[in-house]
CSV table of C-alpha atoms and ligand atoms in Angstrom, one decimal:
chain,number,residue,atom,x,y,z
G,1,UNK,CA,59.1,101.4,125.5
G,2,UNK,CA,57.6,103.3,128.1
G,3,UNK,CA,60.7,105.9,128.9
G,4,UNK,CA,60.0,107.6,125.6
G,5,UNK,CA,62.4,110.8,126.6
G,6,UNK,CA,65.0,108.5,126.2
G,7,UNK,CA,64.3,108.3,122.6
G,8,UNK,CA,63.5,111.9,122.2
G,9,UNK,CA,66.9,112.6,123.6
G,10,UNK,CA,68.8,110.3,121.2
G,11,UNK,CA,66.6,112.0,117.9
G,12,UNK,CA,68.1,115.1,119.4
G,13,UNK,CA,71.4,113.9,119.8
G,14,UNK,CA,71.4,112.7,116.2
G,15,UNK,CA,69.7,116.1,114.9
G,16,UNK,CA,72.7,117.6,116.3
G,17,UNK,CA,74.9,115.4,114.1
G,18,UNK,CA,73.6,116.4,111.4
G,19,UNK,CA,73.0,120.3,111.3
G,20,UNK,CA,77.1,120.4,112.7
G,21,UNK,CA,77.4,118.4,109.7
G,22,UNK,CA,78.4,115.2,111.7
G,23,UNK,CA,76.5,112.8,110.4
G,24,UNK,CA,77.9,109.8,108.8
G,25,UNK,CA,75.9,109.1,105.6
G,26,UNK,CA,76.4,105.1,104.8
G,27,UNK,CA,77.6,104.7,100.8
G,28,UNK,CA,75.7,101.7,99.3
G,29,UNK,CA,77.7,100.0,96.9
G,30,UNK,CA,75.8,97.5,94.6
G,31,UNK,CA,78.6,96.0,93.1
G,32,UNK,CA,81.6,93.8,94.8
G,33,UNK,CA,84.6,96.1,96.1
G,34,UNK,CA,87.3,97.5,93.6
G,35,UNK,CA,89.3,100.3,91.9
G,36,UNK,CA,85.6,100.5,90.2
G,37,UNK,CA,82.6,100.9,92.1
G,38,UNK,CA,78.5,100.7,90.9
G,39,UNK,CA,77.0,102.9,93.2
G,40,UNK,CA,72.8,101.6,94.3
G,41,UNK,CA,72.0,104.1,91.8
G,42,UNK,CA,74.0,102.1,89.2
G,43,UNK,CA,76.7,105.0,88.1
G,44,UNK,CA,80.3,103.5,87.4
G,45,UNK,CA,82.6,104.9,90.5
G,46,UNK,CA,86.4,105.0,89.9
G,47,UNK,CA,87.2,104.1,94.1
G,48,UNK,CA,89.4,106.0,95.8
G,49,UNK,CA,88.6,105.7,99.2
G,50,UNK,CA,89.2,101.8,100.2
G,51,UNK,CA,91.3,100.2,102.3
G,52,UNK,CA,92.1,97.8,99.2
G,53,UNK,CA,95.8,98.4,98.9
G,54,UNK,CA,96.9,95.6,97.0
G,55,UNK,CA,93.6,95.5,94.8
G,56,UNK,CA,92.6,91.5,96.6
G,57,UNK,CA,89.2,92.4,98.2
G,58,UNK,CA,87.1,91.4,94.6
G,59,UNK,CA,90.0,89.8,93.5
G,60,UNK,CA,88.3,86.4,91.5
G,61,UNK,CA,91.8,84.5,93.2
G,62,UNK,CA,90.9,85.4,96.9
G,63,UNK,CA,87.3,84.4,95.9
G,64,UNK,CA,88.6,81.3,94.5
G,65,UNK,CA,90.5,80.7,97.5
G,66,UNK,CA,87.6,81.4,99.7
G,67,UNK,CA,85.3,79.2,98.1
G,68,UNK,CA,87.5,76.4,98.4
G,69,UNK,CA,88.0,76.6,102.1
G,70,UNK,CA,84.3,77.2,102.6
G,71,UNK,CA,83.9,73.9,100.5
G,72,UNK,CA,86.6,72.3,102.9
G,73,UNK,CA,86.0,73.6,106.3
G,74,UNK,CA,82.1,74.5,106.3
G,75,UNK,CA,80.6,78.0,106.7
G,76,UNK,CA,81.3,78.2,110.3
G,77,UNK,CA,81.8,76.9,113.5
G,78,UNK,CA,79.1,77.9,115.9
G,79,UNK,CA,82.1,77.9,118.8
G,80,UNK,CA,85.1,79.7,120.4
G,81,UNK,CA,88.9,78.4,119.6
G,82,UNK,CA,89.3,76.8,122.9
G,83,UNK,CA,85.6,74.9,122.4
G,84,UNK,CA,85.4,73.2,118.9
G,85,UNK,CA,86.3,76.1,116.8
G,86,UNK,CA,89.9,75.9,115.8
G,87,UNK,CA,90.5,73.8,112.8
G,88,UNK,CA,93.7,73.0,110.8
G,89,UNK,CA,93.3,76.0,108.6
G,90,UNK,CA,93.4,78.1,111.9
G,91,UNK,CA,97.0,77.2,112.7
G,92,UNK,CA,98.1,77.1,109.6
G,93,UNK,CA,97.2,80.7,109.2
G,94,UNK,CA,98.9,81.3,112.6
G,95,UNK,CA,101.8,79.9,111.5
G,96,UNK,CA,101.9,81.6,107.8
G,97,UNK,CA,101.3,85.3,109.8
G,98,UNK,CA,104.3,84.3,111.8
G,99,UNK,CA,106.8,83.4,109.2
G,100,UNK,CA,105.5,86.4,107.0
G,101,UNK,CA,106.0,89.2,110.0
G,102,UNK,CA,109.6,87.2,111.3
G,103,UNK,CA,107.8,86.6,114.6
G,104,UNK,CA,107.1,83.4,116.4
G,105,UNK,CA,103.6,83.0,116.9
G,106,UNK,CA,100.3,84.8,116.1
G,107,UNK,CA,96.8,84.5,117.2
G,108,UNK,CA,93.9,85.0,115.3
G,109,UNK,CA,91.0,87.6,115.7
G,110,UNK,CA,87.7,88.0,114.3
G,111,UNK,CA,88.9,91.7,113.9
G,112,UNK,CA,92.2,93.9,114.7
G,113,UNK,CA,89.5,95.9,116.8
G,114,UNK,CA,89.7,93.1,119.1
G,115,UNK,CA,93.2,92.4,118.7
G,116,UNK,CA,93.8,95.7,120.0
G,117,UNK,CA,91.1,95.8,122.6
G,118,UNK,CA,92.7,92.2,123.9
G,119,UNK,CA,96.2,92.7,123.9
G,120,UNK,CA,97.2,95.2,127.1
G,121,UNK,CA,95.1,94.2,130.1
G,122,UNK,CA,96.3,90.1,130.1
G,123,UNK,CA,100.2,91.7,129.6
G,124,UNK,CA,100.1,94.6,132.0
G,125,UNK,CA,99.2,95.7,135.2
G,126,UNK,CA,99.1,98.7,137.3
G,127,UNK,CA,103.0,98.4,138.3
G,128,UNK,CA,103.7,98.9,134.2
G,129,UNK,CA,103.3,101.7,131.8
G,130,UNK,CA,101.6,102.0,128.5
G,131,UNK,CA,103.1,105.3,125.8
G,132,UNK,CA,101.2,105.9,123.5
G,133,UNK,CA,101.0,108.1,120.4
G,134,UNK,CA,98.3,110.7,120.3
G,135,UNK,CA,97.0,109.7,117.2
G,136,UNK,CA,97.2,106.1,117.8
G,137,UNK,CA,93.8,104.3,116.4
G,138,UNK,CA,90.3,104.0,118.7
G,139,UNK,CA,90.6,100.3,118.9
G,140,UNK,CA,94.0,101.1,120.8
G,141,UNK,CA,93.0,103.5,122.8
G,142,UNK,CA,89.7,101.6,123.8
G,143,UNK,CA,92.5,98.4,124.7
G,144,UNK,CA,94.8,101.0,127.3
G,145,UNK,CA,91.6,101.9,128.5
G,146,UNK,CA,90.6,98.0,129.6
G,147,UNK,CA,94.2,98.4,131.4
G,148,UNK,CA,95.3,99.2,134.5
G,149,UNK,CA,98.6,100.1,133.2
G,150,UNK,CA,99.7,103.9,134.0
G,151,UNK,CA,98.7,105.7,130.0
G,152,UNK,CA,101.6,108.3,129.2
G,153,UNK,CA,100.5,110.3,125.4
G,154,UNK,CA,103.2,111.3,123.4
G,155,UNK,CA,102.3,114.1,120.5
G,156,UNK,CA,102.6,111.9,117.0
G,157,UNK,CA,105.4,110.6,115.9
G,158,UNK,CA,107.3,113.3,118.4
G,159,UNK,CA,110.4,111.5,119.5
G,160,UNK,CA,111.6,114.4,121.9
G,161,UNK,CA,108.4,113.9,123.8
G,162,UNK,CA,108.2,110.0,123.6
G,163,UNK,CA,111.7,110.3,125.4
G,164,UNK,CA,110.3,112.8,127.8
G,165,UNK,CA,107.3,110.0,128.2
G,166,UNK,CA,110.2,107.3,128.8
G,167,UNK,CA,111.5,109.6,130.9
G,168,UNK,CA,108.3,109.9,133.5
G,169,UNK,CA,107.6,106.3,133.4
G,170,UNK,CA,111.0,105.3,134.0
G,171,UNK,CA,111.3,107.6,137.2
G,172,UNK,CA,107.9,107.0,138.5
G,173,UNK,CA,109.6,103.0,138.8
G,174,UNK,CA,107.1,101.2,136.4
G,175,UNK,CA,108.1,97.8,135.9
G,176,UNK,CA,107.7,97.1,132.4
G,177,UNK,CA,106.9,99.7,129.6
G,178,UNK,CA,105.4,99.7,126.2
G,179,UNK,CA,105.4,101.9,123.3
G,180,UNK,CA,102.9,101.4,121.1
G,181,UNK,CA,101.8,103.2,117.7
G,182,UNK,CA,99.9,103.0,114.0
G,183,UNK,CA,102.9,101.6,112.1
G,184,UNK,CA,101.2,103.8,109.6
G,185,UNK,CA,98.5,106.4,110.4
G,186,UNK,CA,95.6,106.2,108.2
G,187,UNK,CA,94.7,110.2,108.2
G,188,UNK,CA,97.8,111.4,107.1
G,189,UNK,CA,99.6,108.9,105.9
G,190,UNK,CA,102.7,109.5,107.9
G,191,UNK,CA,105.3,106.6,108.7
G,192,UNK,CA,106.0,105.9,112.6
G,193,UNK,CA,109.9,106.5,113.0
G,194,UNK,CA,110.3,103.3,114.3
G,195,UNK,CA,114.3,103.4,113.8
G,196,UNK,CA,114.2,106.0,116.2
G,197,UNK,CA,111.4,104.3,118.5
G,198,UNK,CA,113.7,101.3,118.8
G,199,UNK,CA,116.8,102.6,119.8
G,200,UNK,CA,114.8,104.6,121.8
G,201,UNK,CA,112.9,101.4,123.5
G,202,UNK,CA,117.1,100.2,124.3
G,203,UNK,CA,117.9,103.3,125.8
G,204,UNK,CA,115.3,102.8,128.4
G,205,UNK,CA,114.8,99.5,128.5
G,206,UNK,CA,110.9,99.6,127.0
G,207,UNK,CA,109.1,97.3,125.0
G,208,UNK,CA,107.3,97.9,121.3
G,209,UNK,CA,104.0,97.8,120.2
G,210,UNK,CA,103.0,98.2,116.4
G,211,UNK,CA,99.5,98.8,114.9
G,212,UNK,CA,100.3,97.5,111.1
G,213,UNK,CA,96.6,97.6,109.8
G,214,UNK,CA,97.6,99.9,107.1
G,215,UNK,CA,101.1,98.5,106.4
G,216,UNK,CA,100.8,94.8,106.8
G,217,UNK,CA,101.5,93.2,102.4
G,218,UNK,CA,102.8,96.2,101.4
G,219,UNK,CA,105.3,98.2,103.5
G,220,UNK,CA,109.0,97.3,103.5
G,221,UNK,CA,111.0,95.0,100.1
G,222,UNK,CA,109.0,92.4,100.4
G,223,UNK,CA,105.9,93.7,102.0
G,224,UNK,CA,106.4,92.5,105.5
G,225,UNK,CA,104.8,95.9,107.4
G,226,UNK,CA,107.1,99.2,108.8
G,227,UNK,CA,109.6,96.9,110.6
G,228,UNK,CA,110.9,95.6,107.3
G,229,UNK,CA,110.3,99.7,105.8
G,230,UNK,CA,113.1,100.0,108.5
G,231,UNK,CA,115.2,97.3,109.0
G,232,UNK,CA,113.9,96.5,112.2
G,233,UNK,CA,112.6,93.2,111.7
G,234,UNK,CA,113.1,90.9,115.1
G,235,UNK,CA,112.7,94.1,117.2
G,236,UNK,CA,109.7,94.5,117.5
G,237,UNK,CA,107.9,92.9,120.3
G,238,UNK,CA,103.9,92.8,119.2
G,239,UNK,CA,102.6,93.1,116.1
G,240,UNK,CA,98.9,93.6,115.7
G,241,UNK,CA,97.1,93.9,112.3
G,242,UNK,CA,94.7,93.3,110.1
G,243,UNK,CA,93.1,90.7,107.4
G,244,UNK,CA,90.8,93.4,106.2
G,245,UNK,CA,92.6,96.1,104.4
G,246,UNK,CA,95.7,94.9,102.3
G,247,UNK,CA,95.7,90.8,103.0
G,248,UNK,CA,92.1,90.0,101.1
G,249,UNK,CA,89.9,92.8,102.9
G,250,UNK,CA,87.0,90.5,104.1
G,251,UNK,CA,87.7,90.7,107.8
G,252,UNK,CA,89.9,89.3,110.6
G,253,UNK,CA,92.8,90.5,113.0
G,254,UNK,CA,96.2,89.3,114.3
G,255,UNK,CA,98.4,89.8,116.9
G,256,UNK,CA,102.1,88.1,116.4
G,257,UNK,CA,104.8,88.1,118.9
G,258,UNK,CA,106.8,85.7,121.3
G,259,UNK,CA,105.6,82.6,122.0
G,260,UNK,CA,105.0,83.7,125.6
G,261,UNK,CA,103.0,86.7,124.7
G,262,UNK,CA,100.7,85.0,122.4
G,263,UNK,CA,100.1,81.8,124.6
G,264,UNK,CA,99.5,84.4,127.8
G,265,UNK,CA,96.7,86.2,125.5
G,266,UNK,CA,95.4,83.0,124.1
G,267,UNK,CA,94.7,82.0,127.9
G,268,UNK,CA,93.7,85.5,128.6
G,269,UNK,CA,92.7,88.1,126.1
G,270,UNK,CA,88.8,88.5,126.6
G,271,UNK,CA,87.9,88.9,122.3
G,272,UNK,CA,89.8,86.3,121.7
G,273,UNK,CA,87.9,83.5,124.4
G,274,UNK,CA,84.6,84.9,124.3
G,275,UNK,CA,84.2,85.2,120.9
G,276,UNK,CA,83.5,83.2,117.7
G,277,UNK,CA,86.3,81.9,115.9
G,278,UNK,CA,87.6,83.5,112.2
G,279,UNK,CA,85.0,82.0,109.8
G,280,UNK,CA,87.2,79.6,107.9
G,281,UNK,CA,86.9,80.4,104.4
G,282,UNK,CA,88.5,83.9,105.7
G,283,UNK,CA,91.2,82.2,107.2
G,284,UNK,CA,91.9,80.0,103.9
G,285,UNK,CA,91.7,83.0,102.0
G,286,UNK,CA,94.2,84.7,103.8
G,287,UNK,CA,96.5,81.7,103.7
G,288,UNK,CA,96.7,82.4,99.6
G,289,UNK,CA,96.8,85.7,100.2
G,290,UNK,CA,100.4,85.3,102.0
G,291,UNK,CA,101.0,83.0,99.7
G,292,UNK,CA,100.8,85.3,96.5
G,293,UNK,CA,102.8,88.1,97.6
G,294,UNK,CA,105.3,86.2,99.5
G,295,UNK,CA,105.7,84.7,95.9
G,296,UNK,CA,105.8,88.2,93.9
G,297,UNK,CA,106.1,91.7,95.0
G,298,UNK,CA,104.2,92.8,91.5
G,299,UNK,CA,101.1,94.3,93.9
G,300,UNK,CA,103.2,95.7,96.1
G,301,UNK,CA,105.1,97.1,93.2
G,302,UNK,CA,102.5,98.6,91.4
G,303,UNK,CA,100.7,99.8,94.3
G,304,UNK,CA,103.8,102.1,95.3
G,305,UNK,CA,104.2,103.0,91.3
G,306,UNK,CA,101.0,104.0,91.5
G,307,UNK,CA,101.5,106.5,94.8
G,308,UNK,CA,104.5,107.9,93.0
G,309,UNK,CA,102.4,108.8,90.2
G,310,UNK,CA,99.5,110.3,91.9
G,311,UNK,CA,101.6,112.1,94.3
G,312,UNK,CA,103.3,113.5,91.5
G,313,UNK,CA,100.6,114.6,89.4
G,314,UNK,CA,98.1,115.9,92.1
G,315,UNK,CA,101.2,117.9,93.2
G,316,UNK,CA,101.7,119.4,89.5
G,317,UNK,CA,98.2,120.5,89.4
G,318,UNK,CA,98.4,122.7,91.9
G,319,UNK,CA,96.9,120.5,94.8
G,320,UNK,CA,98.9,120.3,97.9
G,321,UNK,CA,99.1,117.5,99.8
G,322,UNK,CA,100.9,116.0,103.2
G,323,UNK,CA,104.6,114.7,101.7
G,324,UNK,CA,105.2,111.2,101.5
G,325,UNK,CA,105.4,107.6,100.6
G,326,UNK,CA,102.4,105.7,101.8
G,327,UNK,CA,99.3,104.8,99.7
G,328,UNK,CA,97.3,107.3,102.0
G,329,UNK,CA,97.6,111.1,100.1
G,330,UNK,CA,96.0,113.4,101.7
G,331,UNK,CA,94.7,116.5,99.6
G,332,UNK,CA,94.6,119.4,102.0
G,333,UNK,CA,91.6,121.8,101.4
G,334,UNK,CA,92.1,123.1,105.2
G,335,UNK,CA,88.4,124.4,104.7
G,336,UNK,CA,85.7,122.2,105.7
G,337,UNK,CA,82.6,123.5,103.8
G,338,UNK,CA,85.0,123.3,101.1
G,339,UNK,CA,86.0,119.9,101.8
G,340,UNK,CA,82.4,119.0,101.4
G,341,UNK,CA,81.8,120.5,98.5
G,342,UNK,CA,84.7,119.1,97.1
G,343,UNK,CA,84.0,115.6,98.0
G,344,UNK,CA,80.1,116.1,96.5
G,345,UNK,CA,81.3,117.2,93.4
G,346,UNK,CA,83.9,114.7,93.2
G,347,UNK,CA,80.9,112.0,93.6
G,348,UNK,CA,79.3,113.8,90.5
G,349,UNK,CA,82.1,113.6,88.5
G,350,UNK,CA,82.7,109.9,88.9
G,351,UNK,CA,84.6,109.5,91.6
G,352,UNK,CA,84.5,108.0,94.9
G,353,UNK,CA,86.6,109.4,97.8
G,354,UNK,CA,86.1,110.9,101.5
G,355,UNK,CA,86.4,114.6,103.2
G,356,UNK,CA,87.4,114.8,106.8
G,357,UNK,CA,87.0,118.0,108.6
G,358,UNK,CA,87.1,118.8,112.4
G,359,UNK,CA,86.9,117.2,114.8
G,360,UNK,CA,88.1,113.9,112.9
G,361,UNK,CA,91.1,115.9,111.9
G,362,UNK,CA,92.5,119.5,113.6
G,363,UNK,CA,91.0,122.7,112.9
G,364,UNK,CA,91.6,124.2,109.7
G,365,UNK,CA,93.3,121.1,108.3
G,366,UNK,CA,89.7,119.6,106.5
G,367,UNK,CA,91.1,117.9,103.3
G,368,UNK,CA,89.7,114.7,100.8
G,369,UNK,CA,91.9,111.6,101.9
G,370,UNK,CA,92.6,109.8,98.6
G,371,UNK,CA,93.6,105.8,99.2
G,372,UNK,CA,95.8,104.1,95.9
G,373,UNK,CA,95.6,100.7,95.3
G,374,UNK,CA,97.4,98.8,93.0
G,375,UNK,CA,94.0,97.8,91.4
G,376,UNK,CA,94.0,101.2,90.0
G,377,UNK,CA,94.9,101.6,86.3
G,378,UNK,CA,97.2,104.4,85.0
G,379,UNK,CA,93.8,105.4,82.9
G,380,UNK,CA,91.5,105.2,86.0
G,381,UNK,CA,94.0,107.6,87.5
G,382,UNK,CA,94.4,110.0,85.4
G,383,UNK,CA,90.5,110.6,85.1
G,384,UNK,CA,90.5,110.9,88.8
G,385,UNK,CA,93.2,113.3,88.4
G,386,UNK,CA,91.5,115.1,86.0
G,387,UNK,CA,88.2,115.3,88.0
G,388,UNK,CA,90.5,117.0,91.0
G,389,UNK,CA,91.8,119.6,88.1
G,390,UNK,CA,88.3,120.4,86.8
G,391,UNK,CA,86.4,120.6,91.1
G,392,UNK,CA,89.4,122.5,91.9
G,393,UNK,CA,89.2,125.3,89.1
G,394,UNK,CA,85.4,125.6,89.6
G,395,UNK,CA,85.7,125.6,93.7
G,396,UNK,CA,89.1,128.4,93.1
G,397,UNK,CA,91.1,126.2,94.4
G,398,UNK,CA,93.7,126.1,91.9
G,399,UNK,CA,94.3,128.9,89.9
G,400,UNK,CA,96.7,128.6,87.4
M,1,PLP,C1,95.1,101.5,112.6
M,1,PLP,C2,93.9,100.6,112.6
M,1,PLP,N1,93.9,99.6,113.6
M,1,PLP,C3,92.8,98.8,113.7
M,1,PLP,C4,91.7,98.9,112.8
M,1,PLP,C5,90.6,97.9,112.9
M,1,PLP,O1,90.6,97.0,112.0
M,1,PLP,P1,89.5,95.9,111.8
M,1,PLP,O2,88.6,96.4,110.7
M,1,PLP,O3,90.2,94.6,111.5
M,1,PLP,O4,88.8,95.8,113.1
M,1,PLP,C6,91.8,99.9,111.8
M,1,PLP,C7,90.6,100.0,110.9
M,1,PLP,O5,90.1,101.0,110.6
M,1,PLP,C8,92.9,100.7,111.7
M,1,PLP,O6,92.9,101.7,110.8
């Protein structure tokens, strides 16, 4: 306590934040999570802004599952995996995550975070290279960064310059090489090409990395991530994801691959050994989780009915927004003081959702990010969508 400029120089860091209008407020929600929200001041949200794809995070099924395993296994297990702290329902989740994704083994995570940090430095060294897509989340770039691996960026979901990337790597003689992206990237909801990032991976002998946090449950027929979206299942050589979006939402990451990649980072992979194992009534959870929509694609189903339909509509107003399939819709406002504004009158009017200007997304692209879920009733939608008619008249956004 005696440095006290060091605090002085942190208050003005964190003035800064918030006259540039940085500042990251923190939400509190006084309810559990769901296509409805009551906010601490007890109004009725409708949610659009969670991670809650299939609608399972206050699902009274995942809770049911939950409780039994907490019943079963205890609350926790005060220990690492290799310790004391892996228990039955540990490997049976493994193995579940590994038949879902058509891989053949998985390890567990207390978050894809760590999954991400953990997975390149036990695989690769300074003879091997790591492409990566620009856009690719933090918790990937923070893993390449724990690497000694040579980095090579490729602009997103540019397959002229990941070739060019190939290229480079392939003639300054790295050994082994990895391309790794989002499966699906949460900011604008685009799809990685990953037809194209396969055949390009054979053409130059590379291996594949996918990020399937926001495709994991729901993407593909049967809801098996991107690789299934395009008929690349068996392709892929690491899948990492997450248990806290789409498959129950509490928390918990994964990453799934061959045996001998998962048994190297089970030996290796610093989160993994130096941290607490997956509380068990997560990993329990997440077992019934696999096992309803491995069952049914109804979530799934409706989930994507419901993207179609707010895609549409918003799109009909007079909004426009990135084109698309994924439960992500971004609704470009391009401005960011309008952004704001937008978002803050949204709040007023009911609903919960999220602006993003610069420098979380380019300059001039500021926008509301709107996240479906298949939670979300046809009524709840079209209030929301009403909301976005009435903001966007009063801010001239729309004008017809
Ligand atoms: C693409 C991607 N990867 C990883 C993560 C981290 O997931 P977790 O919350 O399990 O650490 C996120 C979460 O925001 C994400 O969007």
């Amino acid at each position: 306590m005696s440095d006290q400029a060091f605090y002085s120089a942190l208050q003005t860091k964190l003035d800064t934040l918030q006259t540039e209008g940085l500042f990251k407020p923190e939400r509190v929600i006084a309810s559990r999570q769901g296509a409805e929200v009551v906010a601490a001041d007890g109004r009725t949200l409708i949610n659009m802004c969670a991670n809650n794809y299939l609608g399972l995070s206050g699902d009274p099924e995942t809770q049911k599952a939950a409780a039994a395993a907490l019943e079963k296994y205890g609350y926790g297990l005060s220990s690492v995996r290799f310790i004391c702290g892996t228990q039955t329902v540990h490997k049976e989740l493994e193995q579940k995550l590994s038949e879902f994704l058509g891989t053949e083994d998985t390890i567990l995570y207390a978050a894809a975070f760590d999954a991400n940090g953990g997975v390149f430095e036990p695989l690769f060294d300074e003879n091997d290279a790591i492409i990566s897509d620009a856009l690719n989340h933090a918790s990937i770039i923070d893993g390449i960064r724990l690497c000694k691996a040579a980095r090579y960026r490729y602009a997103n979901n540019d397959m002229a310059d990941l070739e060019k990337q190939l290229i480079a790597a392939t003639d300054a003689g790295k050994r082994h090489k990895i391309i790794v992206t989002d499966g699906a990237f949460s900011m604008d909801g685009t799809i990685a090409q990953l037809d194209k990032i396969v055949e390009l991976a054979e053409k130059y002998g590379a291996l594949t990395m996918i990020d399937e946090s926001h495709a994991s449950g729901f993407m593909g027929k049967t809801g098996r991530g991107t690789h299934e979206h395009f008929n690349v299942m068996g392709k892929i050589d690491i899948i990492t994801g997450t248990l806290g979006k789409a498959l129950g939402g509490a928390m918990g990451g994964f990453t799934s691959g061959r045996k001998e990649v998962i048994e190297t980072l089970r030996q290796k992979s610093r989160p993994y050994l130096f941290s607490n194992s997956l509380a068990p009534m997560i990993a329990g959870a997440s077992l019934a989780v696999l096992d309803r929509i491995s069952k049914s694609t109804e979530l799934r189903d409706r989930l994507h009915e419901n993207t179609a339909y707010f895609r549409k509509e918003i799109e009909r107003i007079g909004f426009t927004i990135k084109p698309g399939t994924h439960p992500v819709v971004p609704v470009m406002l391009f401005d960011a003081p309008v952004a704001q504004k937008f978002a803050a009158r949204m709040f007023e009017l009911g609903v919960l959702l999220s602006g993003f200007f610069y420098p979380v997304v380019p300059m001039g692209q500021a926008r509301v990010r709107v996240q479906l879920s298949a939670a979300h009733t046809r009524e709840q939608l079209d209030t929301v969508l009403k909301a976005f008619e009435q903001a966007g008249r009063e801010l001239g956004i729309i004008k017809n």
